[in-house]
Amino acid sequence: MKALKVSARPGLPRRNNIPQILNAAEKVFSARGLAGSRVDDIARACELPKANILYYFGTKEDLYRATLERLLMHWLDDADHWLSADHAPMDAVEGYVRSKMEFSRYRPEASRIFAYELLSGGEHVKKFLVGTLREHVTRRTEIFLHWQRQGLMAEVDPVHFLFSLWSLTQAYADMQVQMAVVLGTPRLKEKDFEAGVRTIMKLVSSVCLPGK
Amino acid sequence: MKALKVSARPGLPRRNNIPQILNAAEKVFSARGLAGSRVDDIARACELPKANILYYFGTKEDLYRATLERLLMHWLDDADHWLSADHAPMDAVEGYVRSKMEFSRYRPEASRIFAYELLSGGEHVKKFLVGTLREHVTRRTEIFLHWQRQGLMAEVDPVHFLFSLWSLTQAYADMQVQMAVVLGTPRLKEKDFEAGVRTIMKLVSSVCLPGK
DNA sequence: GTCTATATCACGATAGAC
DNA sequence: GTCTATCGTGATATAGAC
């Protein structure tokens, strides 16, 4: 009923196949979500028989969760690096925004899977949300409050300010289709992301340079 | 093969059932997207036999398109009203932001269906995007440029500024699950939306009050 | 117009040969 | 470990009685 347990000494094919499957799964799930994706499509995308995928991961849902987990591990690294008290607020936020925008540009699939997941209720990431993410937000909040006490940041709600940064940057992954059509280009180019960064930084400037 | 054509003089049950079906469809599609939704669920939600739904709309996809179309008609009204040259930039944007946030609060389903649709490629709304939406953006852009020439608005890219307003406000519908968990509440309350508006308006203030 | 009962098919999962 | 062939489920869509 459940997936086979990973053996103690993983074989070579396993080590080759698993990342390949996860990459393919990320691509397919990001395009249609869990419900809209077919194991068959993932199989074709990684050029492996369908049965092999289920052999490694047991069920489609298990594979989905594995994909999500791998993705969420990378998720918070940038914030941990940039949104720290080591930087001045404006530098910190600019570094953060730029790295998130690069993420939206070069790995939009990851962002989209997460977006799908949230839209459909987030049951598969609830543990991550209440555990890791909440803790992460608490730490960022403390840094923002620290800056505010020092007069380096305007008195905005720190949590909602973080929400703003998330939504502004993720939109460049999740709404790419809409943006591309509006901008009249088949897909977003470097200059579009650059214009996005400039706009976001302009908005942020009222929070990070209160004394200006 | 195709749905029956609507008769010239619609019967009473039709007039009653169709909006009811569309309401139910909006709710169901918004929770799981097109692929994840079952016609059966929609049938249960509007307490009508499944066959009746397909009788009126032909196929699930046709019903989906009808749901989308009804929704998109309301989509741009707020922008047309608020983002006009009749208001000062700050008032215009605040009115717009508030009405979009109310939309995210009271009709998050609508926003989520659109988000699902964009994530899965937007094929069902492409005509809307290249037609109505592009035209809409062009008009807003002209107003922003007008304000900029008058020195009432900072020199940001008008299109990307509009993207920012969309993403900031839609996040309060599409990412509600995530926000609720982070804020430690089962669901977002009025005060949360109010805090969101204040944060967004603080961000916007650097664009709409350049001379401050 | 309405609804039941069913044809048809696609998909996830598995059995079992290699 | 790998892959083919297939089973069972559950979904869309329809036929046809009322």
Coordinates of C-alpha atoms (C1' of nucleotides) in Angstrom, one line a residue:
Chain A
M1 CA 0.0 0.0 0.0
K2 CA 2.8 2.4 0.8
A3 CA 5.9 3.2 -1.3
L4 CA 8.9 0.9 -0.9
K5 CA 11.4 2.2 1.6
V6 CA 14.6 3.5 0.2
S7 CA 17.3 0.9 0.6
A8 CA 20.3 1.6 2.8
R9 CA 22.8 1.6 -0.1
P10 CA 21.1 3.3 -3.0
G11 CA 21.9 1.8 -6.4
L12 CA 23.3 3.8 -9.3
P13 CA 20.1 3.9 -11.4
R14 CA 18.2 5.1 -8.4
R15 CA 20.6 7.9 -7.9
N16 CA 20.3 8.9 -11.5
N17 CA 16.6 8.4 -11.9
I18 CA 15.2 10.1 -8.8
P19 CA 16.4 13.6 -9.5
Q20 CA 15.4 13.2 -13.1
I21 CA 11.9 12.2 -12.1
L22 CA 11.7 15.1 -9.7
N23 CA 12.8 17.5 -12.4
A24 CA 10.2 16.2 -14.7
A25 CA 7.5 16.2 -12.0
E26 CA 8.3 19.8 -11.2
K27 CA 7.8 20.8 -14.8
V28 CA 4.5 18.9 -15.2
F29 CA 3.0 19.7 -11.9
S30 CA 3.8 23.4 -12.3
A31 CA 1.9 23.5 -15.6
R32 CA -1.3 21.9 -14.5
G33 CA -1.3 21.3 -10.7
L34 CA -1.6 18.0 -9.0
A35 CA -5.1 17.2 -10.2
G36 CA -4.4 18.2 -13.8
S37 CA -1.2 16.3 -14.1
R38 CA -0.9 12.7 -15.5
V39 CA 1.7 10.3 -14.3
D40 CA 2.0 9.5 -18.0
D41 CA 3.1 13.0 -18.8
I42 CA 5.8 12.9 -16.2
A43 CA 6.9 9.6 -17.5
R44 CA 7.3 11.0 -21.0
A45 CA 9.0 14.1 -19.7
C46 CA 11.8 12.0 -18.1
E47 CA 11.7 9.3 -20.7
L48 CA 11.0 6.5 -18.2
P49 CA 8.2 4.0 -18.1
K50 CA 5.3 5.1 -16.0
A51 CA 5.6 2.0 -13.7
N52 CA 9.2 3.0 -12.8
I53 CA 8.0 6.3 -11.4
L54 CA 5.4 4.6 -9.2
Y55 CA 8.0 2.0 -8.3
Y56 CA 10.2 4.8 -6.8
F57 CA 7.5 7.0 -5.3
G58 CA 4.6 4.7 -4.7
T59 CA 1.8 7.0 -5.7
K60 CA 1.3 10.2 -7.7
E61 CA 0.6 12.1 -4.5
D62 CA 3.7 10.9 -2.8
L63 CA 5.7 12.1 -5.8
Y64 CA 3.9 15.4 -5.6
R65 CA 4.8 15.8 -1.9
A66 CA 8.4 14.9 -2.7
T67 CA 8.5 17.5 -5.4
L68 CA 7.1 20.1 -3.0
E69 CA 9.5 19.3 -0.3
R70 CA 12.6 19.5 -2.4
L71 CA 11.3 22.9 -3.7
L72 CA 10.5 24.3 -0.2
M73 CA 14.0 23.6 1.0
H74 CA 15.4 26.1 -1.4
W75 CA 12.5 28.4 -0.7
L76 CA 13.7 30.3 2.3
D77 CA 17.4 30.4 1.7
D78 CA 17.4 33.8 0.0
A79 CA 15.5 35.4 2.8
D80 CA 17.8 33.9 5.4
H81 CA 20.7 35.4 3.6
W82 CA 19.4 38.8 2.6
L83 CA 16.8 39.8 5.2
S84 CA 19.3 39.8 8.1
A85 CA 20.4 42.6 10.4
D86 CA 23.8 42.6 8.7
H87 CA 22.5 44.8 5.9
A88 CA 21.0 48.2 5.8
P89 CA 17.2 47.9 5.1
M90 CA 17.4 49.2 1.5
D91 CA 20.3 46.9 0.6
A92 CA 18.7 44.0 2.3
V93 CA 15.4 44.4 0.6
E94 CA 17.0 45.0 -2.8
G95 CA 19.1 41.9 -2.5
Y96 CA 16.1 39.9 -1.5
V97 CA 13.9 41.3 -4.2
R98 CA 16.5 40.7 -6.8
S99 CA 17.1 37.1 -5.8
K100 CA 13.4 36.4 -5.7
M101 CA 12.9 37.9 -9.1
E102 CA 15.7 35.7 -10.5
F103 CA 14.0 32.8 -9.0
S104 CA 10.7 33.9 -10.7
R105 CA 12.7 34.2 -13.9
Y106 CA 14.8 31.1 -14.0
R107 CA 12.6 28.7 -12.0
P108 CA 9.0 29.9 -12.4
E109 CA 7.9 26.2 -12.1
A110 CA 8.8 26.1 -8.5
S111 CA 6.8 29.2 -7.7
R112 CA 3.8 28.0 -9.7
I113 CA 3.6 24.7 -7.9
F114 CA 3.5 26.5 -4.7
A115 CA 0.8 28.8 -6.0
Y116 CA -1.3 25.9 -7.2
E117 CA -0.9 24.3 -3.8
L118 CA -2.0 27.4 -1.9
L119 CA -5.0 27.9 -4.2
S120 CA -6.2 24.4 -3.6
G121 CA -6.1 24.8 0.1
G122 CA -2.5 24.1 1.0
E123 CA -3.2 20.8 2.7
H124 CA 0.1 19.3 1.4
V125 CA 2.2 22.2 2.8
K126 CA 0.3 22.9 6.0
K127 CA 3.0 21.4 8.1
F128 CA 5.6 23.5 6.4
L129 CA 3.4 26.6 6.8
V130 CA 2.7 26.2 10.5
G131 CA 6.3 25.0 11.3
T132 CA 9.1 26.3 9.2
L133 CA 7.4 29.3 7.6
R134 CA 5.9 30.8 10.7
E135 CA 9.2 30.5 12.5
H136 CA 10.9 32.1 9.5
V137 CA 8.4 35.0 9.5
T138 CA 8.9 35.6 13.2
R139 CA 12.7 36.0 12.6
R140 CA 12.1 38.4 9.7
T141 CA 9.6 40.3 11.8
E142 CA 12.1 40.8 14.6
I143 CA 14.7 42.2 12.1
F144 CA 12.1 44.6 10.7
L145 CA 11.1 45.8 14.2
H146 CA 14.8 46.2 15.0
W147 CA 15.1 48.5 12.0
Q148 CA 12.0 50.4 13.0
R149 CA 13.3 51.0 16.5
Q150 CA 16.5 52.4 15.0
G151 CA 14.5 54.7 12.7
L152 CA 15.7 52.9 9.6
M153 CA 12.3 51.7 8.5
A154 CA 8.9 53.2 8.4
E155 CA 6.3 52.0 10.8
V156 CA 4.5 49.5 8.6
D157 CA 3.2 46.2 9.8
P158 CA 6.2 43.9 9.4
V159 CA 4.2 40.8 8.5
H160 CA 2.1 42.5 5.8
F161 CA 5.2 44.2 4.5
L162 CA 6.7 40.7 4.0
F163 CA 3.5 39.6 2.3
S164 CA 3.9 42.5 -0.1
L165 CA 7.4 41.5 -1.0
W166 CA 6.3 37.9 -1.6
S167 CA 3.3 38.9 -3.8
L168 CA 5.2 41.5 -5.8
T169 CA 8.0 39.1 -6.7
Q170 CA 6.0 35.9 -7.1
A171 CA 3.7 37.7 -9.5
Y172 CA 6.5 37.7 -12.0
A173 CA 6.3 33.9 -12.0
D174 CA 2.7 33.2 -11.4
M175 CA 1.2 35.9 -13.7
Q176 CA 3.8 35.6 -16.4
V177 CA 1.2 34.7 -19.1
Q178 CA -0.9 37.8 -18.3
M179 CA 2.1 40.1 -18.2
A180 CA 3.5 38.8 -21.4
V181 CA 0.3 39.4 -23.2
V182 CA -0.1 42.9 -21.8
L183 CA 3.5 43.7 -22.7
G184 CA 2.9 42.3 -26.2
T185 CA 5.8 39.8 -26.0
P186 CA 5.7 36.0 -26.4
R187 CA 7.6 35.7 -23.1
L188 CA 9.1 38.0 -20.5
K189 CA 12.6 39.2 -21.2
E190 CA 15.4 40.4 -19.0
K191 CA 14.4 44.0 -19.4
D192 CA 10.9 43.2 -18.2
F193 CA 12.2 41.7 -15.0
E194 CA 14.6 44.7 -14.6
A195 CA 11.7 47.1 -15.0
G196 CA 9.8 45.0 -12.4
V197 CA 12.7 45.3 -9.9
R198 CA 12.9 49.1 -10.4
T199 CA 9.2 49.5 -9.8
I200 CA 9.2 47.3 -6.7
M201 CA 12.2 49.2 -5.3
K202 CA 10.5 52.5 -5.9
L203 CA 7.5 51.2 -3.9
V204 CA 9.7 49.9 -1.2
S205 CA 11.6 53.1 -0.9
S206 CA 8.8 54.7 1.1
V207 CA 9.3 52.0 3.7
C208 CA 13.0 51.7 3.8
L209 CA 14.0 55.3 3.6
P210 CA 11.5 57.0 5.9
G211 CA 13.7 60.0 6.5
K212 CA 14.2 60.8 2.9
Chain B
M1 CA -21.9 17.5 -30.2
K2 CA -22.3 21.1 -29.0
A3 CA -24.5 22.4 -26.3
L4 CA -28.1 23.2 -27.3
K5 CA -28.6 26.7 -28.5
V6 CA -30.4 29.0 -26.1
S7 CA -34.0 29.4 -27.2
A8 CA -35.3 32.7 -28.2
R9 CA -37.7 32.9 -25.3
P10 CA -36.0 31.4 -22.3
G11 CA -38.2 29.4 -20.0
L12 CA -38.6 30.1 -16.3
P13 CA -36.6 27.1 -15.0
R14 CA -33.8 28.1 -17.3
R15 CA -33.7 31.6 -15.9
N16 CA -33.6 30.2 -12.4
N17 CA -31.2 27.4 -13.0
I18 CA -28.5 29.0 -15.0
P19 CA -27.3 31.6 -12.5
Q20 CA -27.6 29.0 -9.8
I21 CA -25.3 26.6 -11.7
L22 CA -22.9 29.4 -12.5
N23 CA -22.7 30.3 -8.8
A24 CA -22.0 26.8 -7.8
A25 CA -19.5 26.4 -10.6
E26 CA -17.7 29.4 -9.5
K27 CA -17.4 28.0 -6.0
V28 CA -16.2 24.6 -7.1
F29 CA -13.8 25.7 -9.8
S30 CA -12.2 28.2 -7.5
A31 CA -11.4 25.5 -5.0
R32 CA -9.7 23.0 -7.3
G33 CA -9.4 24.5 -10.8
L34 CA -10.9 23.1 -14.0
A35 CA -9.0 19.8 -13.9
G36 CA -9.6 19.1 -10.3
S37 CA -13.3 19.9 -10.3
R38 CA -16.0 17.3 -10.8
V39 CA -19.3 18.1 -12.5
D40 CA -20.8 16.0 -9.8
D41 CA -19.6 18.4 -7.1
I42 CA -21.1 21.3 -8.9
A43 CA -24.4 19.4 -9.2
R44 CA -24.4 18.8 -5.5
A45 CA -23.5 22.4 -4.8
C46 CA -26.6 23.7 -6.7
E47 CA -28.8 20.7 -5.8
L48 CA -29.5 19.8 -9.4
P49 CA -28.9 16.5 -11.2
K50 CA -25.6 16.3 -13.0
A51 CA -27.3 15.7 -16.3
N52 CA -29.2 19.0 -16.1
I53 CA -25.9 20.9 -15.9
L54 CA -24.6 19.3 -19.0
Y55 CA -28.0 19.8 -20.6
Y56 CA -27.6 23.6 -20.2
F57 CA -23.9 23.9 -20.8
G58 CA -23.0 20.9 -23.0
T59 CA -19.6 20.1 -21.5
K60 CA -17.7 20.8 -18.3
E61 CA -15.3 23.0 -20.3
D62 CA -18.1 25.1 -21.7
L63 CA -19.5 25.6 -18.2
Y64 CA -16.0 26.6 -17.1
R65 CA -15.7 29.2 -19.9
A66 CA -19.1 30.6 -19.1
T67 CA -18.1 30.9 -15.5
L68 CA -14.9 32.7 -16.5
E69 CA -16.7 35.1 -18.9
R70 CA -19.3 36.1 -16.3
L71 CA -16.5 36.8 -13.9
L72 CA -14.3 38.8 -16.2
M73 CA -17.1 41.1 -17.0
H74 CA -17.1 42.4 -13.5
W75 CA -13.3 42.3 -13.4
L76 CA -12.5 45.7 -14.8
D77 CA -15.3 47.8 -13.6
D78 CA -13.5 49.0 -10.5
A79 CA -10.5 50.1 -12.4
D80 CA -12.6 52.0 -14.9
H81 CA -14.2 53.8 -12.1
W82 CA -11.3 54.6 -9.9
L83 CA -8.2 54.9 -12.1
S84 CA -9.5 57.8 -14.0
A85 CA -8.2 61.3 -14.4
D86 CA -11.0 62.7 -12.3
H87 CA -9.2 61.9 -9.1
A88 CA -5.9 62.9 -7.6
P89 CA -3.5 60.0 -7.9
M90 CA -3.4 59.1 -4.3
D91 CA -7.2 59.1 -4.0
A92 CA -7.6 57.2 -7.2
V93 CA -5.2 54.5 -6.2
E94 CA -6.6 54.2 -2.7
G95 CA -10.1 53.8 -4.0
Y96 CA -8.9 51.2 -6.5
V97 CA -6.9 49.3 -3.8
R98 CA -9.8 49.3 -1.4
S99 CA -12.3 48.1 -3.9
K100 CA -9.9 45.3 -5.1
M101 CA -9.2 44.3 -1.5
E102 CA -13.0 44.1 -0.9
F103 CA -13.2 41.9 -3.9
S104 CA -10.5 39.7 -2.5
R105 CA -12.3 39.6 0.8
Y106 CA -15.9 39.0 -0.3
R107 CA -15.3 37.2 -3.6
P108 CA -12.0 35.4 -3.3
E109 CA -13.4 32.6 -5.5
A110 CA -13.4 34.9 -8.6
S111 CA -9.9 35.9 -8.1
R112 CA -8.8 32.3 -7.5
I113 CA -10.4 31.0 -10.7
F114 CA -8.5 33.6 -12.7
A115 CA -5.3 32.7 -10.9
Y116 CA -5.8 29.0 -11.7
E117 CA -6.4 29.9 -15.2
L118 CA -3.3 32.0 -15.6
L119 CA -1.2 29.3 -13.9
S120 CA -2.4 26.7 -16.3
G121 CA -1.5 28.8 -19.3
G122 CA -4.5 31.1 -19.7
E123 CA -5.7 29.5 -22.9
H124 CA -9.3 30.0 -21.9
V125 CA -8.8 33.7 -21.3
K126 CA -6.3 34.5 -24.1
K127 CA -8.9 36.3 -26.1
F128 CA -9.8 38.4 -23.1
L129 CA -6.2 39.2 -22.3
V130 CA -5.2 40.3 -25.8
G131 CA -8.4 42.1 -26.4
T132 CA -10.2 43.7 -23.5
L133 CA -7.4 43.7 -21.0
R134 CA -4.7 45.1 -23.2
E135 CA -7.0 47.9 -24.2
H136 CA -7.8 48.5 -20.5
V137 CA -4.1 48.7 -19.6
T138 CA -3.5 51.1 -22.4
R139 CA -6.1 53.5 -21.1
R140 CA -4.7 53.2 -17.5
T141 CA -1.2 53.8 -18.8
E142 CA -2.3 57.0 -20.5
I143 CA -3.7 58.3 -17.2
F144 CA -0.6 57.5 -15.3
L145 CA 1.5 59.2 -17.9
H146 CA -0.8 62.2 -17.7
W147 CA -0.2 62.4 -14.0
Q148 CA 3.5 62.0 -14.4
R149 CA 3.7 64.9 -16.9
Q150 CA 1.9 67.0 -14.3
G151 CA 4.4 66.0 -11.7
L152 CA 1.7 64.2 -9.6
M153 CA 3.2 60.8 -9.9
A154 CA 6.8 59.5 -9.8
E155 CA 8.5 58.3 -12.9
V156 CA 7.8 54.6 -12.6
D157 CA 6.9 52.3 -15.5
P158 CA 3.1 52.7 -15.6
V159 CA 2.5 49.1 -16.7
H160 CA 4.7 47.5 -14.0
F161 CA 3.1 49.8 -11.5
L162 CA -0.3 48.4 -12.5
F163 CA 1.1 44.9 -12.2
S164 CA 2.2 45.8 -8.7
L165 CA -1.3 46.9 -7.7
W166 CA -2.8 43.7 -9.2
S167 CA -0.4 41.4 -7.4
L168 CA -0.5 43.2 -4.0
T169 CA -4.3 43.1 -3.9
Q170 CA -4.9 39.7 -5.5
A171 CA -2.5 38.1 -3.0
Y172 CA -5.1 38.7 -0.3
A173 CA -7.4 36.3 -2.2
D174 CA -4.9 33.8 -3.8
M175 CA -2.6 33.4 -0.8
Q176 CA -5.2 33.6 1.9
V177 CA -4.3 30.2 3.3
Q178 CA -0.7 31.1 3.7
M179 CA -1.5 34.4 5.2
A180 CA -3.9 32.9 7.7
V181 CA -1.4 30.4 8.9
V182 CA 1.3 33.0 9.3
L183 CA -1.0 35.3 11.1
G184 CA -2.2 32.4 13.3
T185 CA -5.9 32.8 12.5
P186 CA -8.2 30.3 10.9
R187 CA -9.2 32.8 8.3
L188 CA -8.5 36.5 7.5
K189 CA -10.5 39.0 9.4
E190 CA -11.4 42.6 8.6
K191 CA -8.5 43.9 10.5
D192 CA -6.1 41.9 8.4
F193 CA -7.4 43.3 5.2
E194 CA -7.3 46.8 6.8
A195 CA -3.6 46.2 7.7
G196 CA -3.0 45.1 4.2
V197 CA -4.5 48.2 2.7
R198 CA -2.4 50.4 5.0
T199 CA 0.8 48.6 4.0
I200 CA -0.1 48.8 0.3
M201 CA -0.9 52.5 0.6
K202 CA 2.4 53.1 2.4
L203 CA 4.2 51.4 -0.5
V204 CA 2.2 53.4 -3.0
S205 CA 2.9 56.7 -1.3
S206 CA 6.4 56.8 -2.8
V207 CA 4.9 56.8 -6.3
C208 CA 1.9 59.0 -5.8
L209 CA 3.4 61.7 -3.7
P210 CA 6.8 62.3 -5.3
G211 CA 7.2 65.8 -4.0
K212 CA 6.5 64.9 -0.4
Chain C
dG1 C1' -37.5 20.2 -19.7
dT2 C1' -36.0 16.9 -16.2
dC3 C1' -33.7 13.1 -14.4
dT4 C1' -32.0 7.9 -14.2
dA5 C1' -29.4 4.7 -15.9
dT6 C1' -25.6 3.5 -18.5
dA7 C1' -21.9 3.6 -22.3
dT8 C1' -17.3 4.8 -22.7
dC9 C1' -13.0 6.1 -21.6
dA10 C1' -8.9 7.7 -19.2
dC11 C1' -6.1 7.3 -15.4
dG12 C1' -3.7 5.4 -11.3
dA13 C1' -2.0 1.4 -9.7
dT14 C1' -0.3 -3.4 -9.9
dA15 C1' 0.9 -8.2 -11.3
dG16 C1' 4.3 -10.6 -13.1
dA17 C1' 7.7 -11.7 -16.9
dC18 C1' 12.4 -10.5 -17.7
Chain D
dG1 C1' 15.6 -3.2 -10.8
dT2 C1' 13.0 -2.6 -15.1
dC3 C1' 9.1 -2.6 -18.0
dT4 C1' 4.6 -4.5 -20.4
dA5 C1' 0.2 -5.6 -20.1
dT6 C1' -3.8 -5.1 -17.6
dC7 C1' -7.2 -4.3 -13.9
dG8 C1' -10.5 -1.4 -11.4
dT9 C1' -12.2 3.0 -10.4
dG10 C1' -14.3 6.9 -11.2
dA11 C1' -15.3 10.5 -14.3
dT12 C1' -17.7 12.8 -18.6
dA13 C1' -21.1 12.5 -21.4
dT14 C1' -25.4 10.5 -23.5
dA15 C1' -29.6 7.7 -24.4
dG16 C1' -34.0 7.5 -23.5
dA17 C1' -37.9 7.1 -20.1
dC18 C1' -40.9 10.4 -17.9

